[in-house]
Coordinates of C-alpha atoms in Angstrom, one line a residue:
M1415 CA 0.0 0.1 0.1
F1416 CA 2.8 2.4 0.8
D1417 CA 4.6 1.7 -2.4
I1418 CA 1.4 2.5 -4.2
L1419 CA 1.0 5.8 -2.4
E1420 CA 4.7 6.8 -2.9
A1421 CA 4.5 9.0 0.1
D1422 CA 6.7 9.8 2.9
I1423 CA 4.1 10.8 5.4
V1424 CA 0.8 9.1 5.4
V1425 CA -2.3 10.0 7.6
F1426 CA -5.2 7.8 8.1
Q1427 CA -8.5 8.8 9.5
E1428 CA -11.4 6.4 10.9
T1429 CA -9.2 3.5 11.5
K1430 CA -12.0 2.0 13.7
I1431 CA -9.6 -0.5 15.7
Q1432 CA -8.5 -0.8 19.2
R1433 CA -5.0 -1.6 20.4
K1434 CA -6.0 -5.3 20.9
D1435 CA -6.8 -5.4 17.2
L1436 CA -3.3 -4.4 15.9
R1437 CA -1.3 -6.7 13.8
D1438 CA 2.5 -6.9 12.9
D1439 CA 1.6 -5.7 9.5
M1440 CA 0.0 -2.6 10.9
V1441 CA 2.9 -1.7 13.5
L1442 CA 6.0 -3.4 12.3
V1443 CA 6.1 -2.0 8.8
P1444 CA 9.7 -2.1 7.6
G1445 CA 11.1 1.2 7.3
W1446 CA 8.1 3.1 8.7
D1447 CA 7.2 4.5 12.2
C1448 CA 3.5 4.9 13.4
F1449 CA 1.7 7.0 15.9
F1450 CA -2.0 5.8 16.9
S1451 CA -5.0 7.3 18.7
F1452 CA -7.7 5.2 19.7
P1453 CA -10.9 5.9 21.2
K1454 CA -11.0 5.8 24.9
H1455 CA -14.6 4.4 25.3
K1456 CA -16.4 3.8 22.1
K1457 CA -14.9 0.6 20.7
G1458 CA -14.4 0.3 16.9
Y1459 CA -15.0 4.0 16.3
S1460 CA -13.1 6.8 14.8
G1461 CA -9.2 6.7 15.2
V1462 CA -6.2 8.3 13.6
V1463 CA -2.8 7.0 12.7
I1464 CA 0.3 8.7 11.1
Y1465 CA 2.9 6.8 9.4
T1466 CA 6.4 8.3 8.8
R1467 CA 9.1 7.0 6.4
Q1468 CA 12.2 6.7 8.5
S1469 CA 14.6 7.2 5.8
V1470 CA 13.3 10.7 5.0
C1471 CA 11.7 12.1 8.0
C1472 CA 11.6 11.7 11.8
P1473 CA 9.4 13.8 14.2
I1474 CA 11.0 15.3 17.4
R1475 CA 7.7 15.3 19.4
A1476 CA 4.3 13.5 19.3
E1477 CA 1.1 14.1 20.9
E1478 CA -2.4 12.7 21.0
G1479 CA -5.5 15.0 21.2
I1480 CA -6.1 18.8 20.6
S1481 CA -6.2 20.1 24.2
G1482 CA -3.3 18.6 25.7
V1483 CA -5.1 17.1 28.7
L1484 CA -4.2 13.5 27.7
C1485 CA -1.1 11.7 28.8
R1486 CA 1.7 10.1 27.1
P1487 CA 1.7 6.2 27.4
Y1488 CA 2.5 4.8 30.9
S1489 CA 2.7 8.4 32.4
S1490 CA 0.2 10.3 34.6
T1491 CA 1.4 13.7 33.3
S1492 CA -0.4 15.3 30.8
F1493 CA 1.1 16.8 27.5
S1494 CA 0.4 20.5 28.6
D1495 CA 2.2 19.8 32.1
L1496 CA 5.4 18.3 30.6
P1497 CA 8.4 20.6 30.6
E1498 CA 8.6 23.2 28.0
D1499 CA 11.3 21.4 25.9
Q1500 CA 9.1 18.4 25.7
Q1501 CA 5.8 20.2 24.6
I1502 CA 4.6 21.0 21.3
G1503 CA 2.6 24.1 22.8
G1504 CA -0.3 26.2 21.7
Y1505 CA -2.6 24.5 24.2
P1506 CA -6.1 25.9 24.4
T1507 CA -6.8 28.0 27.6
M1508 CA -10.0 28.2 29.8
A1509 CA -10.3 31.9 28.9
Q1510 CA -10.3 31.2 25.1
A1511 CA -12.7 28.4 25.5
S1512 CA -15.0 30.5 27.4
V1513 CA -15.2 33.2 24.7
A1514 CA -15.3 30.8 21.8
Q1515 CA -18.6 31.0 20.1
D1516 CA -21.1 28.1 20.4
L1517 CA -19.2 26.6 23.3
T1518 CA -21.3 27.2 26.3
N1519 CA -21.6 23.8 27.7
L1520 CA -18.5 22.0 26.5
A1521 CA -15.9 24.6 26.7
T1522 CA -14.3 23.1 29.9
D1523 CA -14.7 19.5 29.1
F1524 CA -11.6 19.0 27.2
V1525 CA -11.3 15.4 28.2
T1526 CA -14.6 14.5 26.4
L1527 CA -13.6 16.1 23.2
D1528 CA -10.4 14.2 23.2
S1529 CA -11.6 10.8 24.2
E1530 CA -12.6 9.6 20.6
G1531 CA -9.3 9.4 19.1
R1532 CA -9.6 11.9 16.6
C1533 CA -6.2 13.8 16.4
V1534 CA -2.5 13.0 16.4
I1535 CA 0.1 15.8 16.5
L1536 CA 3.7 15.4 15.2
E1537 CA 6.3 18.1 15.4
F1538 CA 9.1 18.4 12.8
P1539 CA 11.6 21.1 12.7
A1540 CA 9.9 22.5 9.7
F1541 CA 6.3 22.5 10.8
V1542 CA 3.7 20.9 13.1
L1543 CA 1.6 18.2 11.5
L1544 CA -2.2 17.7 12.7
G1545 CA -3.7 14.6 11.4
V1546 CA -7.4 15.1 12.2
Y1547 CA -10.8 13.2 12.0
S1548 CA -13.6 15.8 12.6
P1549 CA -17.1 14.6 13.7
A1550 CA -19.6 14.4 10.9
N1551 CA -22.9 16.4 10.8
R1552 CA -25.3 13.4 11.0
H1553 CA -27.5 13.8 14.0
E1554 CA -28.8 16.9 16.1
T1555 CA -27.5 15.3 19.2
R1556 CA -23.9 15.5 18.2
D1557 CA -24.0 19.4 17.0
D1558 CA -22.6 20.4 20.3
F1559 CA -19.9 17.9 20.3
R1560 CA -18.9 18.7 16.7
L1561 CA -18.8 22.6 17.1
G1562 CA -16.8 22.0 20.4
F1563 CA -14.3 20.0 18.6
L1564 CA -14.0 22.6 15.7
N1565 CA -13.6 25.4 18.0
L1566 CA -10.9 23.7 20.0
L1567 CA -9.0 22.9 16.7
D1568 CA -9.3 26.5 15.7
I1569 CA -7.8 27.6 19.0
R1570 CA -5.0 25.2 18.8
V1571 CA -4.0 26.1 15.2
R1572 CA -4.0 30.0 15.9
N1573 CA -2.1 29.4 19.1
L1574 CA 0.5 27.7 17.3
V1575 CA 0.9 30.1 14.6
S1576 CA 1.0 32.8 17.2
M1577 CA 4.1 31.2 18.7
G1578 CA 5.8 31.4 15.5
K1579 CA 5.4 27.7 14.4
R1580 CA 4.3 26.8 10.9
V1581 CA 1.1 24.3 10.9
F1582 CA 0.1 21.8 8.4
L1583 CA -3.4 20.4 9.0
T1584 CA -4.9 17.5 7.1
G1585 CA -7.7 15.0 7.3
D1586 CA -11.3 14.5 7.1
L1587 CA -12.8 17.8 8.3
N1588 CA -16.4 16.7 7.2
I1589 CA -17.0 20.3 5.9
S1590 CA -17.6 21.4 2.5
R1591 CA -15.8 24.8 2.1
E1592 CA -18.3 26.3 -0.5
E1593 CA -20.5 25.6 -3.6
L1594 CA -17.8 24.5 -5.6
D1595 CA -16.9 21.7 -3.2
T1596 CA -20.2 19.8 -3.1
A1597 CA -22.5 18.4 -5.6
N1598 CA -25.8 19.1 -3.8
A1599 CA -25.2 22.7 -2.6
E1600 CA -28.2 24.1 -4.7
S1601 CA -30.4 21.3 -3.9
A1602 CA -29.6 21.5 -0.1
M1603 CA -30.4 25.2 -0.1
R1604 CA -33.7 24.7 -2.1
K1605 CA -34.7 21.9 0.3
N1606 CA -34.2 23.7 3.4
S1607 CA -35.4 26.8 2.1
I1608 CA -32.3 28.9 3.0
T1609 CA -30.1 31.7 0.9
T1610 CA -26.6 31.5 0.1
V1611 CA -25.6 33.8 2.9
E1612 CA -27.5 31.6 5.3
Y1613 CA -25.6 28.6 3.7
F1614 CA -22.2 30.0 4.4
S1615 CA -23.3 31.2 7.8
S1616 CA -23.9 27.8 9.2
P1617 CA -21.7 27.6 12.4
A1618 CA -19.2 24.9 11.2
R1619 CA -18.8 26.3 7.6
R1620 CA -18.2 30.1 9.0
L1621 CA -15.6 28.9 11.4
F1622 CA -13.8 27.0 8.8
N1623 CA -14.0 29.8 6.2
Q1624 CA -12.6 32.1 8.6
L1625 CA -9.4 30.0 9.2
L1626 CA -8.7 29.8 5.5
E1627 CA -7.2 32.5 3.2
D1628 CA -9.8 33.5 0.7
G1629 CA -12.7 31.9 2.7
K1630 CA -16.1 33.3 2.1
V1631 CA -17.2 34.9 5.3
Y1632 CA -20.3 37.2 5.3
G1633 CA -20.6 40.0 7.8
E1634 CA -17.7 40.8 10.4
R1635 CA -15.4 38.1 11.6
D1636 CA -15.7 36.7 15.0
H1637 CA -13.6 37.8 17.9
G1638 CA -10.2 36.1 17.9
R1639 CA -10.5 35.2 14.2
E1640 CA -9.8 38.4 12.5
R1641 CA -7.3 37.1 10.2
A1642 CA -6.8 33.9 8.2
V1643 CA -3.8 31.6 9.0
L1644 CA -4.0 28.7 6.7
W1645 CA -4.1 28.0 2.8
D1646 CA -6.0 25.3 1.0
I1647 CA -3.2 23.7 -1.1
C1648 CA -5.2 21.7 -3.4
R1649 CA -7.6 24.6 -4.1
G1650 CA -4.6 26.8 -4.6
F1651 CA -3.3 24.6 -7.4
H1652 CA -6.9 24.1 -9.0
P1653 CA -8.8 27.1 -8.1
M1654 CA -11.7 26.8 -10.5
R1655 CA -11.7 23.2 -11.0
K1656 CA -15.4 21.6 -10.7
G1657 CA -16.2 18.1 -9.5
M1658 CA -12.9 17.9 -7.3
F1659 CA -14.6 15.6 -4.7
T1660 CA -13.1 13.4 -2.1
C1661 CA -16.1 11.6 -0.7
W1662 CA -19.2 9.8 -2.1
E1663 CA -22.4 8.3 -0.7
Q1664 CA -21.9 4.3 -1.0
K1665 CA -25.5 3.5 -0.3
V1666 CA -26.7 5.2 -3.6
N1667 CA -23.3 4.3 -5.5
A1668 CA -22.5 7.9 -6.3
R1669 CA -18.9 7.5 -7.0
P1670 CA -19.1 6.4 -10.7
G1671 CA -21.3 9.6 -11.5
N1672 CA -19.1 11.8 -9.2
F1673 CA -21.9 13.1 -7.2
G1674 CA -19.9 13.7 -4.0
A1675 CA -18.3 16.4 -1.8
R1676 CA -14.8 17.7 -0.9
I1677 CA -14.4 17.3 2.7
D1678 CA -10.8 16.1 2.9
Y1679 CA -8.1 18.7 3.0
A1680 CA -4.4 19.5 3.0
L1681 CA -3.8 22.9 4.6
C1682 CA -0.6 24.7 5.5
S1683 CA 0.3 28.0 7.1
I1684 CA 0.3 31.0 4.5
S1685 CA 4.1 31.3 5.1
M1686 CA 4.5 27.7 3.5
K1687 CA 2.6 28.4 0.1
D1688 CA 6.0 28.3 -1.7
W1689 CA 7.0 25.0 -0.4
F1690 CA 4.8 22.9 -2.6
S1691 CA 5.3 21.9 -6.2
D1692 CA 2.0 19.9 -6.6
A1693 CA -1.2 19.0 -4.9
N1694 CA -4.3 17.0 -6.0
I1695 CA -6.6 14.2 -5.3
Q1696 CA -6.4 10.6 -6.2
E1697 CA -10.0 9.9 -7.3
G1698 CA -9.0 6.8 -9.3
L1699 CA -7.6 5.0 -6.1
M1700 CA -10.2 2.8 -4.8
G1701 CA -11.0 1.0 -1.4
S1702 CA -12.9 3.4 0.6
D1703 CA -15.6 6.0 0.2
H1704 CA -13.0 8.7 0.4
C1705 CA -10.2 9.1 -2.1
P1706 CA -6.6 10.3 -0.9
V1707 CA -5.4 14.1 -0.9
Y1708 CA -1.7 14.7 -1.3
A1709 CA 0.6 17.6 -1.5
T1710 CA 4.3 17.3 -2.7
M1711 CA 7.0 19.2 -1.2
K1712 CA 10.0 20.6 -3.1
D1713 CA 13.5 19.1 -2.4
V1714 CA 14.7 22.7 -1.5
I1715 CA 12.7 25.3 0.6
A1716 CA 13.2 28.7 1.7
I1717 CA 12.9 29.4 5.5
D1718 CA 13.6 33.0 6.6
D1719 CA 15.0 33.6 3.2
I1720 CA 17.4 30.8 3.5
R1721 CA 17.4 27.9 1.2
V1722 CA 17.5 24.6 2.9
D1723 CA 17.3 21.0 2.1
T1724 CA 13.9 19.6 3.1
K1725 CA 15.5 16.4 4.6
D1726 CA 17.5 18.7 6.9
V1727 CA 14.3 20.2 8.5
M1728 CA 12.2 17.1 8.4
N1729 CA 14.5 15.3 10.9
P1730 CA 16.1 16.1 14.3
P1731 CA 19.3 18.2 14.2
G1732 CA 22.3 16.6 13.0
I1733 CA 20.7 13.4 11.3
F1734 CA 20.9 15.2 7.8
R1735 CA 23.3 17.9 6.4
Q1736 CA 22.6 19.3 3.0
G1737 CA 20.4 16.4 2.2
Q1738 CA 23.0 13.7 3.2
R1739 CA 22.5 11.4 6.2
Q1740 CA 25.2 11.9 8.9
Q1741 CA 24.0 9.4 11.4
E1742 CA 21.5 6.4 11.7
L1743 CA 18.5 6.7 14.0
S1744 CA 18.4 4.3 17.1
T1745 CA 15.7 3.1 19.5
K1746 CA 16.8 6.0 21.7
D1747 CA 15.3 8.5 19.0
M1748 CA 11.8 6.7 19.3
L1749 CA 9.2 8.9 20.7
P1750 CA 7.0 7.4 23.6
L1751 CA 3.9 7.7 21.4
S1752 CA 5.6 5.3 18.6
G1753 CA 3.6 2.2 18.0
K1754 CA 6.7 0.2 18.0
L1755 CA 7.1 0.8 21.7
I1756 CA 3.7 -0.9 22.6
P1757 CA 4.6 -3.7 24.8
E1758 CA 3.0 -6.4 22.4
F1759 CA 5.5 -5.0 19.6
D1760 CA 8.4 -3.7 21.5
R1761 CA 11.9 -5.0 20.7
R1762 CA 10.2 -7.2 17.8
Q1763 CA 10.6 -7.5 14.1
S1764 CA 8.2 -8.5 11.5
I1765 CA 8.4 -12.1 10.6
L1766 CA 8.8 -11.0 7.0
D1767 CA 12.0 -9.3 7.9
M1768 CA 13.4 -12.7 9.3
F1769 CA 13.2 -14.2 5.5
K1770 CA 14.1 -10.8 3.7
R1771 CA 17.2 -10.1 5.8
N1772 CA 20.5 -10.9 4.1
S1773 CA 23.6 -12.3 5.9
T1774 CA 26.0 -9.6 7.1
L1775 CA 29.0 -12.0 6.4
P1776 CA 30.8 -12.1 3.1
V1777 CA 30.3 -15.2 1.0
Q1778 CA 33.9 -16.3 1.4
Q1779 CA 33.7 -16.1 5.2
R1780 CA 30.4 -18.1 5.3
L1781 CA 32.1 -20.8 3.3
E1782 CA 35.0 -21.1 5.7
I1783 CA 32.6 -21.3 8.6
T1784 CA 31.0 -24.1 6.7
N1785 CA 33.9 -26.1 6.5
Q1786 CA 34.9 -25.8 10.2
S1787 CA 33.8 -28.2 12.8
E1788 CA 30.9 -27.9 15.2
T1789 CA 33.3 -26.8 17.8
D1790 CA 34.8 -24.1 15.8
S1791 CA 31.3 -22.8 14.9
A1792 CA 30.5 -22.5 18.4
M1793 CA 33.5 -20.5 19.0
V1794 CA 32.6 -18.1 16.3
L1795 CA 29.1 -17.8 18.1
S1796 CA 30.5 -17.0 21.4
A1797 CA 32.9 -14.4 19.8
N1798 CA 30.4 -12.6 17.6
G1799 CA 26.8 -13.0 18.7
I1800 CA 25.5 -11.0 15.7
H1801 CA 26.1 -13.8 13.3
E1802 CA 24.3 -16.4 15.6
L1803 CA 21.6 -17.0 13.1
D1804 CA 23.8 -17.4 10.0
V1805 CA 26.3 -19.7 11.7
N1806 CA 23.7 -22.0 13.0
T1807 CA 22.1 -22.2 9.7
T1808 CA 25.3 -22.9 7.8
T1809 CA 26.5 -25.5 10.5
L1810 CA 23.0 -27.2 10.2
K1811 CA 23.6 -27.5 6.4
A1812 CA 26.8 -29.0 6.8
N1813 CA 25.5 -31.8 9.2
V1814 CA 22.7 -32.6 7.0
A1815 CA 24.9 -33.1 4.0
D1816 CA 27.3 -35.3 6.0
Y1817 CA 24.4 -37.4 7.3
D1818 CA 22.9 -37.9 3.8
A1819 CA 26.3 -38.9 2.5
T1820 CA 26.8 -41.4 5.2
E1821 CA 23.3 -43.0 4.7
N1822 CA 24.1 -43.4 1.0
R1823 CA 27.6 -45.0 1.6
P1824 CA 27.4 -48.1 3.8
D1825 CA 31.2 -48.5 3.7
R1826 CA 31.5 -45.2 5.7
T1827 CA 28.8 -45.9 8.4
H1828 CA 31.1 -45.7 11.4
R1829 CA 33.4 -43.0 10.0
G1830 CA 33.7 -39.9 12.0
T1831 CA 35.6 -36.7 11.9
P1832 CA 38.4 -36.2 14.3
S1833 CA 36.7 -33.8 16.3
E1834 CA 33.7 -35.9 17.0
T1835 CA 33.4 -37.3 20.6
P1836 CA 32.2 -41.0 21.2
S1837 CA 28.8 -39.7 22.2
E1838 CA 28.6 -38.0 18.8
N1839 CA 29.5 -41.1 17.1
N1840 CA 27.0 -43.2 19.0
R1841 CA 24.2 -40.6 18.1
R1842 CA 25.2 -40.7 14.5
Q1843 CA 25.0 -44.8 14.5
S1844 CA 21.6 -44.7 16.2
L1845 CA 20.3 -42.3 13.5
E1846 CA 21.6 -44.5 10.6
Q1847 CA 19.9 -47.6 12.3
Q1848 CA 16.6 -45.7 12.5
S1849 CA 17.0 -44.7 8.7
K1850 CA 17.4 -48.4 7.9
R1851 CA 14.2 -49.7 9.5
P1852 CA 11.4 -50.3 7.2
S1853 CA 8.8 -47.7 6.9
K1854 CA 5.4 -48.8 8.1
R1855 CA 3.6 -46.2 5.9
V1856 CA 2.9 -46.9 2.3
K1857 CA 2.2 -44.0 0.1
L1858 CA -1.1 -44.0 -1.6
G1859 CA 0.4 -44.0 -5.1
S1860 CA 2.9 -46.5 -4.4
A1861 CA 3.0 -49.8 -6.4
A1862 CA 1.3 -52.9 -4.7
P1863 CA 3.4 -55.9 -3.8
A1864 CA 3.7 -58.8 -6.1
G1865 CA 0.8 -61.2 -6.2
S1866 CA -1.4 -58.8 -4.4
N1867 CA -4.8 -58.4 -5.8
Q1868 CA -5.5 -55.3 -3.9
I1869 CA -7.4 -52.5 -5.9
K1870 CA -6.2 -49.0 -5.7
G1871 CA -8.0 -46.9 -3.2
Q1872 CA -9.8 -43.5 -3.9
R1873 CA -7.5 -40.9 -4.8
S1874 CA -9.6 -37.7 -4.8
L1875 CA -13.0 -36.6 -3.9
K1876 CA -14.1 -36.7 -7.5
G1877 CA -13.2 -40.4 -7.6
F1878 CA -16.0 -41.0 -5.0
F1879 CA -18.7 -40.1 -7.6
K1880 CA -17.1 -41.8 -10.5
P1881 CA -17.9 -45.5 -11.2
A1882 CA -15.1 -48.1 -11.1
S1883 CA -12.5 -47.8 -13.8
T1884 CA -12.2 -50.1 -16.7
E1885 CA -8.9 -51.3 -15.3
A1886 CA -10.5 -52.2 -12.1
T1887 CA -13.2 -54.0 -13.9
N1888 CA -10.9 -56.0 -16.2
S1889 CA -8.7 -57.2 -13.2
A1890 CA -12.1 -58.2 -11.4
K1891 CA -13.1 -60.2 -14.4
M1892 CA -9.7 -61.9 -14.8
P1893 CA -10.3 -65.0 -12.6
I1894 CA -13.4 -65.8 -14.7
T1895 CA -12.3 -65.1 -18.3
Q1896 CA -8.6 -66.6 -18.1
N1897 CA -9.6 -70.1 -16.7
P1898 CA -13.0 -71.0 -18.4
S1899 CA -14.6 -74.2 -16.8
P1900 CA -15.4 -77.0 -19.3
E1901 CA -18.7 -77.3 -17.8
S1902 CA -21.8 -75.7 -19.4
P1903 CA -22.9 -72.4 -17.8
L1904 CA -26.3 -74.3 -17.5
S1905 CA -24.8 -76.8 -15.0
R1906 CA -23.0 -74.3 -12.8
P1907 CA -24.9 -74.0 -9.5
V1908 CA -26.5 -70.6 -8.8
P1909 CA -24.2 -68.8 -6.2
T1910 CA -25.6 -67.9 -2.7
T1911 CA -25.4 -64.8 -0.9
D1912 CA -22.5 -66.1 0.9
S1913 CA -20.4 -67.0 -2.0
I1914 CA -20.7 -63.4 -3.4
P1915 CA -17.4 -61.5 -2.6
S1916 CA -17.7 -58.8 -0.2
N1917 CA -15.6 -56.4 -2.2
P1918 CA -18.0 -54.0 -4.1
A1919 CA -15.7 -54.0 -7.2
Y1920 CA -16.4 -57.8 -7.6
T1921 CA -20.2 -57.7 -7.0
P1922 CA -21.6 -55.9 -10.0
V1923 CA -19.4 -57.9 -12.3
F1924 CA -20.4 -61.3 -10.9
V1925 CA -24.1 -60.5 -11.2
D1926 CA -23.7 -59.2 -14.4
R1927 CA -21.9 -62.4 -15.6
L1928 CA -24.6 -64.5 -13.9
I1929 CA -27.4 -62.6 -15.6
T1930 CA -25.8 -63.1 -19.1
S1931 CA -25.0 -66.7 -18.6
L1932 CA -28.4 -67.9 -17.5
P1933 CA -31.2 -68.4 -20.2
S1934 CA -34.4 -66.5 -19.7
S1935 CA -36.4 -69.4 -18.7
E1936 CA -34.2 -70.1 -15.6
S1937 CA -33.3 -66.7 -14.7
P1938 CA -33.9 -65.9 -10.9
F1939 CA -35.3 -62.5 -11.8
P1940 CA -39.0 -61.8 -12.9
K1941 CA -39.4 -61.2 -16.5
S1942 CA -40.8 -58.2 -18.0
N1943 CA -41.3 -58.2 -21.8
G1944 CA -38.3 -60.5 -22.1
S1945 CA -35.8 -58.2 -20.6
V1946 CA -34.2 -57.5 -17.0
P1947 CA -36.1 -55.1 -15.0
L1948 CA -33.8 -52.0 -14.4
T1949 CA -34.6 -48.7 -12.8
L1950 CA -33.0 -45.9 -14.9
H1951 CA -32.7 -42.4 -13.8
N1952 CA -32.5 -39.6 -16.5
P1953 CA -29.9 -37.1 -15.3
I1954 CA -31.3 -34.4 -17.4
E1955 CA -34.7 -34.5 -15.9
S1956 CA -33.2 -34.8 -12.5
K1957 CA -30.9 -31.7 -13.1
E1958 CA -33.9 -29.6 -14.5
S1959 CA -36.2 -30.6 -11.4
W1960 CA -33.4 -29.5 -8.9
S1961 CA -32.9 -26.4 -11.0
K1962 CA -36.5 -25.6 -10.6
L1963 CA -36.5 -26.1 -6.9
F1964 CA -33.4 -23.9 -6.3
N1965 CA -33.7 -21.4 -9.0
K1966 CA -33.9 -17.6 -7.8
P1967 CA -37.2 -16.1 -8.7
A1968 CA -37.2 -13.6 -11.6
L1969 CA -36.3 -10.2 -10.8
P1970 CA -38.1 -7.1 -12.1
R1971 CA -36.3 -5.1 -14.8
C1972 CA -35.7 -1.3 -14.8
E1973 CA -37.8 0.5 -17.5
G1974 CA -35.1 2.9 -18.8
H1975 CA -32.4 0.0 -19.4
N1976 CA -34.3 -3.3 -19.1
E1977 CA -31.5 -4.5 -16.5
P1978 CA -32.4 -6.6 -13.4
C1979 CA -33.3 -4.3 -10.5
I1980 CA -31.6 -4.4 -7.1
S1981 CA -33.4 -4.7 -3.8
L1982 CA -33.0 -2.3 -1.0
V1983 CA -34.6 -1.6 2.3
T1984 CA -36.1 1.7 3.5
K1985 CA -34.1 2.7 6.6
K1986 CA -35.9 6.3 7.0
S1987 CA -38.1 6.4 10.1
G1988 CA -41.8 6.5 9.2
I1989 CA -44.7 4.1 8.1
N1990 CA -42.3 2.6 5.4
C1991 CA -39.3 1.8 7.5
G1992 CA -38.3 -1.7 7.1
R1993 CA -40.1 -2.2 3.6
S1994 CA -37.9 -3.6 0.8
F1995 CA -38.3 -2.0 -2.7
W1996 CA -36.8 -2.6 -6.2
M1997 CA -34.9 0.3 -8.3
C1998 CA -32.6 0.7 -11.2
P1999 CA -29.1 -0.7 -10.5
R2000 CA -27.1 1.8 -12.3
P2001 CA -25.3 4.5 -10.1
L2002 CA -26.6 7.9 -9.5
G2003 CA -25.8 10.6 -12.0
P2004 CA -24.0 13.9 -11.6
S2005 CA -27.3 15.7 -11.2
G2006 CA -28.0 13.7 -8.1
A2007 CA -31.5 12.9 -9.2
K2008 CA -33.1 10.0 -11.1
E2009 CA -32.7 10.7 -14.9
K2010 CA -34.7 9.5 -17.9
G2011 CA -33.1 8.5 -21.3
T2012 CA -29.4 8.6 -19.9
Q2013 CA -26.8 6.1 -18.8
W2014 CA -27.5 6.9 -15.3
R2015 CA -30.1 5.7 -12.7
C2016 CA -33.7 5.7 -14.1
Q2017 CA -36.9 6.3 -12.2
T2018 CA -38.1 2.7 -11.9
F2019 CA -39.4 2.1 -8.3
V2020 CA -41.4 -1.0 -7.2
W2021 CA -42.3 -2.0 -3.8
G2022 CA -41.3 -5.5 -2.9
S2023 CA -44.9 -6.5 -1.8
D2024 CA -46.1 -5.3 -5.1
W2025 CA -43.8 -7.6 -7.2
N2026 CA -44.9 -11.1 -7.9
S2027 CA -42.3 -13.0 -10.0
K2028 CA -44.8 -15.7 -11.0
V2029 CA -47.4 -13.4 -12.5
N2030 CA -45.0 -10.9 -13.9

């Protein structure tokens, strides 16, 4: 996945996992570090994680939450109470929260706002990165929480900028900035009977536009938000682009018709506008109802009119100089919030690394170790423990090769190397004796012993449903056809039940021989028109009858395209809640409405109770 994205910093939102759900491929990613934020109470809800490529960048500080009231792992000290040299800074104060608009009840409850795992903050020497997953506007009971979270985020960003730090804010903010960023802006205003001014004056949208440069704000700005501090990078590179949406409704399959909204952003401080060479969305990358948003930084950037290499300011001081690595990172450089320090994964490596890692010894040196005795190999292990796995593996190969050669050469059975002890010779002899013992197991496909009449057993599941092969049938008939009796078949006594072989492979052959040998007048079976009564089953008729039993009922077809409809269930509260209905299977068009005579969803609608497949 990281190879597909080709990024150095990757931010995920709405992970919906708990710490107990973490796997090796989530935490122990080779060459990457990770920083998680999990919800404290709601399980499988929200969640944010940031991955950083260790060969390119390394943060100097990491925090969880916006307010600073949370604590680092295995510590009772909150981030805001740490020493100043360990803080990122910019924490909201009670005074700021009390004057913030629409924060009357939740202004002081910072713990509740940070309890859902919605923010991870990393600080690099170049800027402070905030990975955010903002609450969605889905239910009225969550409006206060949503506005409280957005107000707290606005305060933290402005405080960081006031401290002189640059900010990079990215994530799912669940806010469409203006009409150009949503496909249903006009229909929403018409449905709610509101004007454009009222549309932009909604609390969340107004707060967001006051944070952005060139944001549409009607009327006077709010207190404390007199100036914009962030720049919309994607919109800056594509100012008039229509349909640049990042999220689509999955229930109505709106993505093929691009009926969506832009609610995922990459924002930066206004002073960083010249740092980026490109920014866009990746609408063709599937796998979610959202698509990735990316911004590409230049290799060389200007900080206070001084041109520096990006790697120099994306790592702790001294790691890079003029884009060249000066020293490697160690475990001491890992931050307390790093996922690799979680006890379940601490001091571990991915199982894939165990197979991908190459030996650190040269080939010639490894060959010399192979030729040494076991005693010498043990000395190498004690002298240099880092080669423990390589030496053991090489010595094991030498012993196995020696054992195979001894097994194939009887004249060298008791030969031992000068370094072998008597106990080692005894162990080797016992192994050789065990290898000479006859094996009790016989492979299924091995040849049967000479003179054995055993018929091969079932080799596959398909063989259970097939009749006996012709080879087995011929072998069963061999005793009858090779030594014919001079007596007449009429004088041969009728066999009893006891004389019939118990092997099912013989039984049908013997009975068939018996029926063909006896004349019709002496046949033990009743006659029916001069033929033996046999019950025959027509496989075609059986197949048709079973098909009729298990066939799916006929589906209604849409009027516009004559295609099979799909069945959905009404979830909207009301008298029809829970009722199933049929509709056109095609995705919703760009207009967001059912269309007639186009390639998009037509107006077909049939209640499930009104459709009878037998009648229609």
